[in-house]
mmCIF file of C-alpha atoms and ligand atoms in Angstrom:
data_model
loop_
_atom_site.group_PDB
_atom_site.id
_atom_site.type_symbol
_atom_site.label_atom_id
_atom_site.label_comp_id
_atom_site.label_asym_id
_atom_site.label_seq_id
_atom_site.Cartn_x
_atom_site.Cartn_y
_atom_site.Cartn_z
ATOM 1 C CA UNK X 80 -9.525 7.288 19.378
ATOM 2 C CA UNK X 81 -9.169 4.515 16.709
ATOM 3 C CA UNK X 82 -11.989 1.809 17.119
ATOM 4 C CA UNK X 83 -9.888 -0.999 15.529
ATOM 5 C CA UNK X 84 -9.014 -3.575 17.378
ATOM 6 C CA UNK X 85 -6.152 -5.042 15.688
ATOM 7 C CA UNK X 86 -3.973 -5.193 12.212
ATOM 8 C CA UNK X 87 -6.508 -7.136 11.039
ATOM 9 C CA UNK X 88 -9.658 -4.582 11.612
ATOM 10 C CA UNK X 89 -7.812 -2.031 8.961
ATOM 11 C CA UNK X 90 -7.596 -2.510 5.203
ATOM 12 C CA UNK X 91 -4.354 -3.648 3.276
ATOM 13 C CA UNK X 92 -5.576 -1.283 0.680
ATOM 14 C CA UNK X 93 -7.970 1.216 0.021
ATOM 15 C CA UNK X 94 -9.423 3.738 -2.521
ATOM 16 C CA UNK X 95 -11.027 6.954 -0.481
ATOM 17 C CA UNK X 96 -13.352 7.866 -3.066
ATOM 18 C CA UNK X 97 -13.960 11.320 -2.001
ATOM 19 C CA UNK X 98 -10.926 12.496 -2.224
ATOM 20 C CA UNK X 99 -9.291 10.084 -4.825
ATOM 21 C CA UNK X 100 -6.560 8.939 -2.491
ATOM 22 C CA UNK X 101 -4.789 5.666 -1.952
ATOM 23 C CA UNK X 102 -5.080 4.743 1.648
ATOM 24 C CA UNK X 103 -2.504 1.872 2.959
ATOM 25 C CA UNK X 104 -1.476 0.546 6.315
ATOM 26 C CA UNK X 105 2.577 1.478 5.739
ATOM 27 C CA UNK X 106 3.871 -2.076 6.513
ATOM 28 C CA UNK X 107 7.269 -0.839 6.865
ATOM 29 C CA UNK X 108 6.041 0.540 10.270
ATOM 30 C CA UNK X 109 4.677 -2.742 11.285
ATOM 31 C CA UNK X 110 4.565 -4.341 13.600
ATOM 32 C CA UNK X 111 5.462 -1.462 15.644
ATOM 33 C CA UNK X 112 3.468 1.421 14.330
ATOM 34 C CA UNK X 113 0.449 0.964 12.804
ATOM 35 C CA UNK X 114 0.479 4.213 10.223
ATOM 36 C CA UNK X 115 -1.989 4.717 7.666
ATOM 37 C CA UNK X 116 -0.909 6.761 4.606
ATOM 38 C CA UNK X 117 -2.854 8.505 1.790
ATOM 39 C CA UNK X 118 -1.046 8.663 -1.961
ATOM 40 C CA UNK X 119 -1.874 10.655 -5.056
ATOM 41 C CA UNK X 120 0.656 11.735 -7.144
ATOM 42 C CA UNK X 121 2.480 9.142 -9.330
ATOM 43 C CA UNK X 122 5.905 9.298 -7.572
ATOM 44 C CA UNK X 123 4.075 8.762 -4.316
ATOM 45 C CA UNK X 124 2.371 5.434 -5.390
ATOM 46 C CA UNK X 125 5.389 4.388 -7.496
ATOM 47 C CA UNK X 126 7.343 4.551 -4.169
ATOM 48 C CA UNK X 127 4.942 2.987 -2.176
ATOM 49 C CA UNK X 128 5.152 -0.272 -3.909
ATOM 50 C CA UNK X 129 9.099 -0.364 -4.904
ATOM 51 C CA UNK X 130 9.461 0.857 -0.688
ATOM 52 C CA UNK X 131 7.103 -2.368 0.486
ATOM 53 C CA UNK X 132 4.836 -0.043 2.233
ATOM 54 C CA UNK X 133 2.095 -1.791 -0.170
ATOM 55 C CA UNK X 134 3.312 -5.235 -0.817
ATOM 56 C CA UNK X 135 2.526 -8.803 -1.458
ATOM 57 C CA UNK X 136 1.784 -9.635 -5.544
ATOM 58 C CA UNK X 137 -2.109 -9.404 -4.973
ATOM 59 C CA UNK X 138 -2.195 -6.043 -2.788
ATOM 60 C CA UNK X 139 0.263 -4.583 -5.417
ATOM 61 C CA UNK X 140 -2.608 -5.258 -7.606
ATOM 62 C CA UNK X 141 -5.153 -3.573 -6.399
ATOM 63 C CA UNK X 142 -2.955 -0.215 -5.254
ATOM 64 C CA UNK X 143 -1.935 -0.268 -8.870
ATOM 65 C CA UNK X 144 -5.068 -0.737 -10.118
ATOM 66 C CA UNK X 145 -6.318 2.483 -7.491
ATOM 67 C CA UNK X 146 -3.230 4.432 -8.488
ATOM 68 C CA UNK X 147 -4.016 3.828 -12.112
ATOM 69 C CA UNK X 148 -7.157 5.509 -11.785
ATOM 70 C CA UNK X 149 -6.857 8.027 -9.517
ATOM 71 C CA UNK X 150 -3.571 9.684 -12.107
ATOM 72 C CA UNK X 151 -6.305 9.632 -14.699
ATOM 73 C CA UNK X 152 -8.602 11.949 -12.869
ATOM 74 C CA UNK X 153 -5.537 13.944 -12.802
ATOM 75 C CA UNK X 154 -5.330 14.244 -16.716
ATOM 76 C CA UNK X 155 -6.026 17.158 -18.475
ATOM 77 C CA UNK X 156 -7.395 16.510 -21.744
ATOM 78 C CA UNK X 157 -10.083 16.727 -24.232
ATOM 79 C CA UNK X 158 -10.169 14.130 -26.506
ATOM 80 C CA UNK X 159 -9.802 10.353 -25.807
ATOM 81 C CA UNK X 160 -6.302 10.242 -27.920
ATOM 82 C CA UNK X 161 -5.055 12.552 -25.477
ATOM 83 C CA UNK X 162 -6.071 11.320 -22.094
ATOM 84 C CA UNK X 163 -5.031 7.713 -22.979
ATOM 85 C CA UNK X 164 -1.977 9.112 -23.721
ATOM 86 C CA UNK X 165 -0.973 10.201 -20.337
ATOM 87 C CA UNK X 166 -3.198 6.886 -19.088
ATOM 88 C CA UNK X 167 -0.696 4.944 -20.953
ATOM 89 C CA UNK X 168 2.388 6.532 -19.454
ATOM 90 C CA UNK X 169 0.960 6.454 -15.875
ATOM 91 C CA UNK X 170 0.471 2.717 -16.332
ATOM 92 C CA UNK X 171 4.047 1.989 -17.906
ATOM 93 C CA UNK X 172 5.342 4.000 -14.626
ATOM 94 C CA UNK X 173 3.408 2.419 -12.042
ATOM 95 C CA UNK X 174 4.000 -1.135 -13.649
ATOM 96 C CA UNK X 175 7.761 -0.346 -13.608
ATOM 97 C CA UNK X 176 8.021 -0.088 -9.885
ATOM 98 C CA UNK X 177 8.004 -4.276 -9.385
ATOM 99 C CA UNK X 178 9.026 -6.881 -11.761
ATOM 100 C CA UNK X 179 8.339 -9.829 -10.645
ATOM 101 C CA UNK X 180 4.548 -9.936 -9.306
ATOM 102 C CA UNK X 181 2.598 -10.691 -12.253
ATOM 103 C CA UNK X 182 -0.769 -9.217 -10.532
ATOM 104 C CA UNK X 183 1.007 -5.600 -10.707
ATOM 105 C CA UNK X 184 1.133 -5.627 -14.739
ATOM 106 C CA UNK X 185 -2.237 -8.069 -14.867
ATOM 107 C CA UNK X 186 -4.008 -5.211 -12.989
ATOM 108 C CA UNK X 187 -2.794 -2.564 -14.823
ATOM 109 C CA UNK X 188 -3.540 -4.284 -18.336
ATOM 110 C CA UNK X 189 -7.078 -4.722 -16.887
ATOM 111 C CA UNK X 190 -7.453 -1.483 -16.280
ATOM 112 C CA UNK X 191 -6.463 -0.345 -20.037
ATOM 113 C CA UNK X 192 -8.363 -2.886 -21.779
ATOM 114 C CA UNK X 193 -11.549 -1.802 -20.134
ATOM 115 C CA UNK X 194 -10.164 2.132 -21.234
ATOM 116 C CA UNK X 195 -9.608 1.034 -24.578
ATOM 117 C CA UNK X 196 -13.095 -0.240 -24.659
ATOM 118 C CA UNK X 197 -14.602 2.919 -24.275
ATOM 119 C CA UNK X 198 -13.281 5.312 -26.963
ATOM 120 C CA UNK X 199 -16.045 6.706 -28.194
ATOM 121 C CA UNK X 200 -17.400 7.642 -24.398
ATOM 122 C CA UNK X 201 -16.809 11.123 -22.015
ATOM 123 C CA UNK X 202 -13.553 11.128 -19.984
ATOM 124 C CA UNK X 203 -16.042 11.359 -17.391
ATOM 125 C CA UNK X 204 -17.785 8.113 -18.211
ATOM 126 C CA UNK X 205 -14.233 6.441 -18.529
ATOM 127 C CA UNK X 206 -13.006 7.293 -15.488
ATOM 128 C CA UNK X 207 -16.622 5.924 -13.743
ATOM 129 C CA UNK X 208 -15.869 2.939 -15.627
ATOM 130 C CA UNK X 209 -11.980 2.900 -14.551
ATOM 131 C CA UNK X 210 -12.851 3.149 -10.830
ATOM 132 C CA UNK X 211 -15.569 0.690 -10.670
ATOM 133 C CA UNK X 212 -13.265 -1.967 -12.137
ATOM 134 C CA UNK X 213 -10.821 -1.037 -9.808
ATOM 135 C CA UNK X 214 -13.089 -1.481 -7.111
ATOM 136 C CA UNK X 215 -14.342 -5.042 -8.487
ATOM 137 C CA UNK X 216 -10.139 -6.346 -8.882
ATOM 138 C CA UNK X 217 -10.169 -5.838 -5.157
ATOM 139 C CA UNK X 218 -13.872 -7.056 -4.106
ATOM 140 C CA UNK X 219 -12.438 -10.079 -6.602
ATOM 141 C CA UNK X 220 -9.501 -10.466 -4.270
ATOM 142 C CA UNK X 221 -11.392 -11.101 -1.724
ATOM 143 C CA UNK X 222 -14.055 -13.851 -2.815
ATOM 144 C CA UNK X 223 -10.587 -15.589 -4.440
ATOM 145 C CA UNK X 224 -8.714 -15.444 -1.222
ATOM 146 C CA UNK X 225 -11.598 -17.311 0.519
ATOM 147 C CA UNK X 226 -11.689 -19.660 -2.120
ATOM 148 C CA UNK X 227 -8.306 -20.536 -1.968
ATOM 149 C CA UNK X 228 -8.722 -21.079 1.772
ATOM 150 C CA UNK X 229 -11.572 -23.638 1.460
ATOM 151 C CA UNK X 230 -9.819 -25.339 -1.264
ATOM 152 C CA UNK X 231 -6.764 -25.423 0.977
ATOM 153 C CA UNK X 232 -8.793 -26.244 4.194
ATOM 154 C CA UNK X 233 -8.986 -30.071 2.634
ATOM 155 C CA UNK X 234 -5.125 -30.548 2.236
ATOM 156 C CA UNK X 235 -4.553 -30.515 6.543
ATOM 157 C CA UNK X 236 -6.607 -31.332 9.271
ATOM 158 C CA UNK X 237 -7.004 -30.267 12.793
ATOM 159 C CA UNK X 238 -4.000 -30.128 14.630
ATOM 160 C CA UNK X 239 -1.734 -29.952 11.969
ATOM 161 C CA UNK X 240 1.610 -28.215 12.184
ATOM 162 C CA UNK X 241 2.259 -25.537 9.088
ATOM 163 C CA UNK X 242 4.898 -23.835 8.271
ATOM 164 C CA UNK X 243 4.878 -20.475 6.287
ATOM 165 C CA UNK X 244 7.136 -18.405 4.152
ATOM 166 C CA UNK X 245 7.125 -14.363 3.609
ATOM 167 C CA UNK X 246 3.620 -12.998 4.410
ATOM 168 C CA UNK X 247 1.124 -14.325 1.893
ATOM 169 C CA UNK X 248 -1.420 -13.531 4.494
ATOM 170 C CA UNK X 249 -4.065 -10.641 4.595
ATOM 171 C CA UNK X 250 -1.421 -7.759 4.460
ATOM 172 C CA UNK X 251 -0.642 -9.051 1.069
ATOM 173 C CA UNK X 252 -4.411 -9.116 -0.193
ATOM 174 C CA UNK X 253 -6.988 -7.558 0.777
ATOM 175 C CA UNK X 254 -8.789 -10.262 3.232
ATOM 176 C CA UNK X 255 -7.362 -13.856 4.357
ATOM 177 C CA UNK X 256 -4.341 -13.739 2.665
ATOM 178 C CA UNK X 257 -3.268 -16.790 0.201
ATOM 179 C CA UNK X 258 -1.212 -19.090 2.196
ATOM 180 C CA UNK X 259 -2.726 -17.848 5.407
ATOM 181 C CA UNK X 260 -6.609 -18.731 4.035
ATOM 182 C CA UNK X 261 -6.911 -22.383 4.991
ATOM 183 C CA UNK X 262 -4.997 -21.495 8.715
ATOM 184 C CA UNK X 263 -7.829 -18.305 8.451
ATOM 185 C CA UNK X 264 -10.568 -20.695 8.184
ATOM 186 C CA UNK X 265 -9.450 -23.760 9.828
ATOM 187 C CA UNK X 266 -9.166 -21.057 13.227
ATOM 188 C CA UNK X 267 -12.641 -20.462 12.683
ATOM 189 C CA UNK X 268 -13.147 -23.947 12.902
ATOM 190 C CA UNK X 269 -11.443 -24.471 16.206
ATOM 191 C CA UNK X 270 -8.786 -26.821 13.976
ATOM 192 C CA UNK X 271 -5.950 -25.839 16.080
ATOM 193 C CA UNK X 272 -2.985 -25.431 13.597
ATOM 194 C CA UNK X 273 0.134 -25.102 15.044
ATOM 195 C CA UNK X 274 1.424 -22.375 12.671
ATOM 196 C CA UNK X 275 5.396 -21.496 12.255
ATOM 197 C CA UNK X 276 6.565 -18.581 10.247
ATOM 198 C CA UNK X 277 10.134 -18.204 8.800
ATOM 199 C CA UNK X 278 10.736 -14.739 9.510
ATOM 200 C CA UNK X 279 11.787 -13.921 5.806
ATOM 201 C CA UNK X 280 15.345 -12.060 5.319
ATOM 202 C CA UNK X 281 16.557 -9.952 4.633
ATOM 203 C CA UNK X 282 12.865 -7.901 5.065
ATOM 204 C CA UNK X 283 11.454 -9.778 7.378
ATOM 205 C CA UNK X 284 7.892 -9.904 6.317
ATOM 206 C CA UNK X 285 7.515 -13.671 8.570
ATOM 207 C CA UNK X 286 8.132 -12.266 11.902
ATOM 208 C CA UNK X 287 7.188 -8.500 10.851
ATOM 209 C CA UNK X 288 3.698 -8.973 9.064
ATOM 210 C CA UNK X 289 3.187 -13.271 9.506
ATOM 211 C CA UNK X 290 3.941 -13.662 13.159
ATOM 212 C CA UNK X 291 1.571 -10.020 13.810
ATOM 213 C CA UNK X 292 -1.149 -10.871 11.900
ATOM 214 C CA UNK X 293 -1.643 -14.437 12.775
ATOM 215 C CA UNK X 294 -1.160 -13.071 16.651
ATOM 216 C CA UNK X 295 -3.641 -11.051 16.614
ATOM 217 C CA UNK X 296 -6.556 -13.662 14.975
ATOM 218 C CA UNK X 297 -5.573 -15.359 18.120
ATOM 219 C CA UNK X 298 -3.814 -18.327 16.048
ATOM 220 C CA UNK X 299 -0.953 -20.281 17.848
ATOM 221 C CA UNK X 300 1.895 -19.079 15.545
ATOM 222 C CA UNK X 301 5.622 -19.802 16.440
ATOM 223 C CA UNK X 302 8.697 -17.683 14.972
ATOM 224 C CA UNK X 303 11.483 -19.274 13.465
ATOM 225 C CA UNK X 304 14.868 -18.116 11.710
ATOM 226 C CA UNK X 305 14.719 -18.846 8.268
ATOM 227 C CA UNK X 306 17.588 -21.545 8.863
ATOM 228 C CA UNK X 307 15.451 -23.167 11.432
ATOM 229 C CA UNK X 308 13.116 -24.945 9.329
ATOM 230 C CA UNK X 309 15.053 -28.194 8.638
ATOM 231 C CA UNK X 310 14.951 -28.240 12.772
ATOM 232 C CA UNK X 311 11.093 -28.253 12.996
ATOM 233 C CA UNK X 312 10.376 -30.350 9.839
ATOM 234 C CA UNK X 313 13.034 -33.163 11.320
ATOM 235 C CA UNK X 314 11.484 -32.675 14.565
ATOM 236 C CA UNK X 315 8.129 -33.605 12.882
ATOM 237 C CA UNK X 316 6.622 -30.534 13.832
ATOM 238 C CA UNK X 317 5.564 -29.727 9.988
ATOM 239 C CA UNK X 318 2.652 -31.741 8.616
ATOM 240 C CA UNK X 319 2.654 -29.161 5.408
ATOM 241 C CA UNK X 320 3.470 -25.796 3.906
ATOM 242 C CA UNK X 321 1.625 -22.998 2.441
ATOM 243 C CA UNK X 322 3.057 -20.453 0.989
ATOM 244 C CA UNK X 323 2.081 -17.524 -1.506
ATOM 245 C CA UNK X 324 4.015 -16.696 -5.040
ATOM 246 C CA UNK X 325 4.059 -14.055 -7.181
ATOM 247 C CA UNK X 326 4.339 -15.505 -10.369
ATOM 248 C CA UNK X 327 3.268 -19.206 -11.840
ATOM 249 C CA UNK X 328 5.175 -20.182 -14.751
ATOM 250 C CA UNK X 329 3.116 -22.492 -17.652
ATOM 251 C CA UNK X 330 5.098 -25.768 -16.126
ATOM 252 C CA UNK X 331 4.274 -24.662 -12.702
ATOM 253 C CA UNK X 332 7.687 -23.155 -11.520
ATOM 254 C CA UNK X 333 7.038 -20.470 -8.719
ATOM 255 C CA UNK X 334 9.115 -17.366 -8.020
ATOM 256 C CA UNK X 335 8.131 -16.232 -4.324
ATOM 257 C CA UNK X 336 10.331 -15.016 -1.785
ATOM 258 C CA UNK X 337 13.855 -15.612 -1.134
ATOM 259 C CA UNK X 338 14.143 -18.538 0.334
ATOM 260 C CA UNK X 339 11.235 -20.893 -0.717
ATOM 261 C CA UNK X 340 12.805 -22.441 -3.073
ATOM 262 C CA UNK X 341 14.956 -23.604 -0.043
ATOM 263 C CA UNK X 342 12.231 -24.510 2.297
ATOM 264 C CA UNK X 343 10.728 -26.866 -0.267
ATOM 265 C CA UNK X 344 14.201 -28.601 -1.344
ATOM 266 C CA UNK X 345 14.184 -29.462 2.660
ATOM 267 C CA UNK X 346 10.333 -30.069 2.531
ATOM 268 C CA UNK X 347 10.769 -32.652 -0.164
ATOM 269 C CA UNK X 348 13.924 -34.884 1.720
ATOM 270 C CA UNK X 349 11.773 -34.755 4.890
ATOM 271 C CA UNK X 350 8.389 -35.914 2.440
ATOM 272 C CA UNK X 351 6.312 -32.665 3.193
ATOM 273 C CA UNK X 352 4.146 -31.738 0.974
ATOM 274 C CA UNK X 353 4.175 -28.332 -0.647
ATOM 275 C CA UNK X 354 1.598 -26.198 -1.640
ATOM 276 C CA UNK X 355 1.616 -22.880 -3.508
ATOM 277 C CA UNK X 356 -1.474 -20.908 -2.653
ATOM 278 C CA UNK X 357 -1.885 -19.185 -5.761
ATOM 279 C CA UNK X 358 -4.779 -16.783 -7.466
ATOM 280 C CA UNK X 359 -5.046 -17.379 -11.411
ATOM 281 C CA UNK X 360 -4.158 -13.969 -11.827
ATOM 282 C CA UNK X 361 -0.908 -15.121 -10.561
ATOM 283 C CA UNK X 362 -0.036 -17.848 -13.067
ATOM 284 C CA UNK X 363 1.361 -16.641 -16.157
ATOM 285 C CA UNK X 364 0.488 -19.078 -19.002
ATOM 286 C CA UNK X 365 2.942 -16.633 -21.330
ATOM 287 C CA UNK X 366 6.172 -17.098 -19.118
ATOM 288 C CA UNK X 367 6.334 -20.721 -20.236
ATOM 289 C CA UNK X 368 9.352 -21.689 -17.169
ATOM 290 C CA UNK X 369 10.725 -20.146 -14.023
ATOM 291 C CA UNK X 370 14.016 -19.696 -16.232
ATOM 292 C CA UNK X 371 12.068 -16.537 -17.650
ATOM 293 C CA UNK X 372 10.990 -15.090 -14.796
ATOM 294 C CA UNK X 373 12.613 -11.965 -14.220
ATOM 295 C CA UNK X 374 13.988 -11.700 -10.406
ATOM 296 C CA UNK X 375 13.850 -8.575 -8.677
ATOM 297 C CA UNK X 376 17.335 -7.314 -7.164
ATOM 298 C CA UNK X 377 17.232 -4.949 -4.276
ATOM 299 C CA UNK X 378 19.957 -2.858 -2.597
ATOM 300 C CA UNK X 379 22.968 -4.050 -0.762
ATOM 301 C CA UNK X 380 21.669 -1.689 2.420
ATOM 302 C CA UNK X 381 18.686 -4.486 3.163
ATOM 303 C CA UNK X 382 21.240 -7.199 3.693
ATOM 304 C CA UNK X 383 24.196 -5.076 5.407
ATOM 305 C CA UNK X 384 22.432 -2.663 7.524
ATOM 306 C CA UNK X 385 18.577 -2.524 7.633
ATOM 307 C CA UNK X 386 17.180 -3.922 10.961
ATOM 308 C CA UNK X 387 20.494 -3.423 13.179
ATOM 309 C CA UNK X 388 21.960 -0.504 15.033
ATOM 310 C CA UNK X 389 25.120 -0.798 13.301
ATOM 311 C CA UNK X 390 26.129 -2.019 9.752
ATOM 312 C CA UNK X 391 26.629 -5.950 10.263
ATOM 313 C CA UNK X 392 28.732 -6.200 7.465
ATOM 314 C CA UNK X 393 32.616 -4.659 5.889
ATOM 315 C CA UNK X 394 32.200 -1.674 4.135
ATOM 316 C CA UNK X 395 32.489 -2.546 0.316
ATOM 317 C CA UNK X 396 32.036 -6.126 0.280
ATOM 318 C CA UNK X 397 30.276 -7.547 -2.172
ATOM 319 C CA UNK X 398 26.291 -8.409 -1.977
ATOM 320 C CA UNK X 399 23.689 -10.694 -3.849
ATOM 321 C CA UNK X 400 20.183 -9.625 -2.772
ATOM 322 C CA UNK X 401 17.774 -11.192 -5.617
ATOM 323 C CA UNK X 402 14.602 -10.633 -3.554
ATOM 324 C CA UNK X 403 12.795 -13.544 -5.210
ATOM 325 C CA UNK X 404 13.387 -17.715 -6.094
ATOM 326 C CA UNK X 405 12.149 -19.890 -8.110
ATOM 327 C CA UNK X 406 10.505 -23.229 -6.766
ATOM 328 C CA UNK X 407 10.582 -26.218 -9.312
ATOM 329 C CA UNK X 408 7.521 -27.235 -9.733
ATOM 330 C CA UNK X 409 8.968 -31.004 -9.052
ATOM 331 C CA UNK X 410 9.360 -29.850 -5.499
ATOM 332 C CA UNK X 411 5.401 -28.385 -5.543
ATOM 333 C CA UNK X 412 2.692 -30.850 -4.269
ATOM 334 C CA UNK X 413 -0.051 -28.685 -5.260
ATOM 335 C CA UNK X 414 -0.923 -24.961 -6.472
ATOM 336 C CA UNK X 415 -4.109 -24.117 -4.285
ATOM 337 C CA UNK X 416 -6.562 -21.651 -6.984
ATOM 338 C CA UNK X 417 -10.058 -20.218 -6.112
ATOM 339 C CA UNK X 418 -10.726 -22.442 -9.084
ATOM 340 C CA UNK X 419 -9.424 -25.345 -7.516
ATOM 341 C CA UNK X 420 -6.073 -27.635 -6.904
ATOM 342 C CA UNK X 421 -3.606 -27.904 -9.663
ATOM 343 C CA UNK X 422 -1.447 -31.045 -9.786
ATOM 344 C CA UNK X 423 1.371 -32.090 -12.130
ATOM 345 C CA UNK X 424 1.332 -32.169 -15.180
ATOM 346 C CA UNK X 425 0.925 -28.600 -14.484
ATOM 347 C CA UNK X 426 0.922 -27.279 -18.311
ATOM 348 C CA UNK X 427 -2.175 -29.244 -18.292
ATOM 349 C CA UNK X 428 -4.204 -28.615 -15.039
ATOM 350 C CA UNK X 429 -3.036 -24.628 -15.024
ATOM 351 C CA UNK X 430 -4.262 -24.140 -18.011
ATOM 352 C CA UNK X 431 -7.815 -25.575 -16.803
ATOM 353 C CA UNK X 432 -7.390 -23.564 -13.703
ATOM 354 C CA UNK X 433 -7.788 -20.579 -16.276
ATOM 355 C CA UNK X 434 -10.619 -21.790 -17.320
ATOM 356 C CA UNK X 435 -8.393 -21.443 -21.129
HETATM 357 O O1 LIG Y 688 8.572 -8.640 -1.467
HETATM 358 P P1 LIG Y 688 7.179 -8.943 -1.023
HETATM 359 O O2 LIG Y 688 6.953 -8.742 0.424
HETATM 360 O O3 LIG Y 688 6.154 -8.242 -1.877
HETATM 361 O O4 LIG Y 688 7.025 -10.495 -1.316
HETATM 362 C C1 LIG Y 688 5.788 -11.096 -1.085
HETATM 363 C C2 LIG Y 688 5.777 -12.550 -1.330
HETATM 364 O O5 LIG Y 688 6.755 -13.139 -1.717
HETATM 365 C C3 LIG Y 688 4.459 -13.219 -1.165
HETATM 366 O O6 LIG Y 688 4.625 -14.538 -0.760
HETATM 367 C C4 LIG Y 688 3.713 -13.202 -2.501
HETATM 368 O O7 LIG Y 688 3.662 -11.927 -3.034
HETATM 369 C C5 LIG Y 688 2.326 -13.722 -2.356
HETATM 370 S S1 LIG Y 688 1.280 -12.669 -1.445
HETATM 371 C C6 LIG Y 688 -0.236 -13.401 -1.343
#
């Protein structure tokens, strides 16, 4: 029998070293099953992460970053030309599987710069070298998760009511989550948040993932419809919002989930402050506005039939299902780093964020 308490006992994401797996809680079971799954071949991973089993832009990170190098132990080759070769197409496959997470290709890119360092070493050497600095992007993740929640910590104070977006919370990293750091640590602190989570169509990753995980740390978490939040915010129930993102444009646009963009356009007419919770390896000084960003579009199916008994919707009708928005960053209060708080003008205090 299972010694694990609750969701929050397992790990998001895992590399089992003896057996050069990927090991993931498969969050499409959640909340109801809690399933753990083991990946090797390419197609396998690739799937994973287009399938949300692994999901969240920092989680898809690190299983890249795992998958990356356990498909190199699969290469046959003797010479470095050849193995980076096949390195090469393994990363173009596996970065192909999201677009719009920056951490999946920032990752990946980390893992071949480190392989391009090492030409003139054994393929055994490299792929010591690959796996270690796979293992470090995740022990990273977590130190910069806890950042972002002490950094976060000083924007509320006890009491405070917070509403959430999408799960930016541990199942989307691999400890404390983004947006659900500060509420993490302020718990700890007996602060007494009053959380509520949207619960995210047409995936529901807020009442799914959000509402689970925040259950089970024992925080008072309340589930709303995503048209709800107008209701609570007018109500004054909100005090602020956290939420994660996926990618940080140079002038501090955000794409994150479907329907952010729409929480803080309410947020802002009520005079709520929003605040991205953001790693640097999410902001993306190269995409210089959120006009660039490339939006993922999923199928029709998550909209028309996923999550009922019966199809909810004609047969043939038309469907937009752009999984992603884009929040202007006039409507941001604050992007919340493990290097600190980034306020407008964001070209400036993003880049200083980079340390760049
Ligand atoms: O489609 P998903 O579930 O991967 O979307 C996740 C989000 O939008 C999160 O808010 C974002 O990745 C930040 S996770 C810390």
């Amino acid at each position: 029998m299972s010694d694990k308490i609750n969701i929050l006992d397992y790990e998001t994401v895992e590399l089992d070293t003896d057996t050069n797996e990927l090991v993931i809680i498969d969050q499409t079971k959640l909340p109801g099953n809690i399933e753990i799954v083991r990946l090797k071949s390419a197609q396998e991973i690739w799937d994973a992460i287009y399938l949300l089993k692994v999901r969240g832009a920092p989680a898809i990170g690190v299983a890249a970053a795992f998958g990356l190098y356990i498909l190199a132990t699969q290469i046959k080759a003797d010479s470095f030309e050849g193995f980076y070769k096949e390195f090469v197409k393994n990363k173009e496959f596996l970065n192909s599987s999201r677009p719009t997470a920056v951490n999946l290709s920032w990752a990946l890119n980390r893992m071949d710069k480190l392989a391009c360092t090492m030409k003139e070493f054994s393929i055994d050497e490299i792929l010591e070298a690959l796996k270690k600095e796979a293992i470090t992007i995740k022990e990273e993740d977590i130190a910069v998760c806890k950042a972002i929640g002490e950094y976060g910590l000083t924007l509320v104070k006890p009491g405070d009511g917070i509403l959430t977006h999408c799960n930016a919370g541990q199942l989307a990293t691999c400890k404390y989550g983004t947006a659900t750091a500060p509420i993490y640590l302020g718990h700890e602190k007996g602060y007494g948040f009053k959380v509520y989570a949207d619960e995210t169509r047409p995936l529901l990753q807020g009442a799914r993932l959000t509402a689970f995980e925040l259950q089970s740390a024992g925080v008072d978490v309340t589930l709303i419809c995503d048209n709800m939040s107008a209701t609570v915010m007018k109500q004054g129930k909100i005090d602020a919002v956290f939420v994660g993102c996926d990618r940080v444009a140079a002038n501090g646009d955000t794409a994150n989930k479907i329907g952010t963009s729409v929480v803080a356009t309410v947020a802002k007419h009520y005079n709520i402050p929003v605040y991205i919770c953001a790693p640097t390896s999410t902001i993306d000084l190269d995409t210089p506005t959120g006009n660039e960003i490339k939006i993922e579009q999923r199928p029709d199916t998550e909209v028309t039939e996923m999550w009922y008994k019966e199809r909810m919707a004609p047969e043939g009708v038309k469907v937009y299902n752009p999984a992603f928005d884009v929040t202007d960053h006039e409507l941001i209060a604050g992007i919340v780093t493990e290097n600190g708080i980034a306020y407008e003008p964001y070209t400036e205090s993003l880049k200083r964020m980079k340390n760049i």
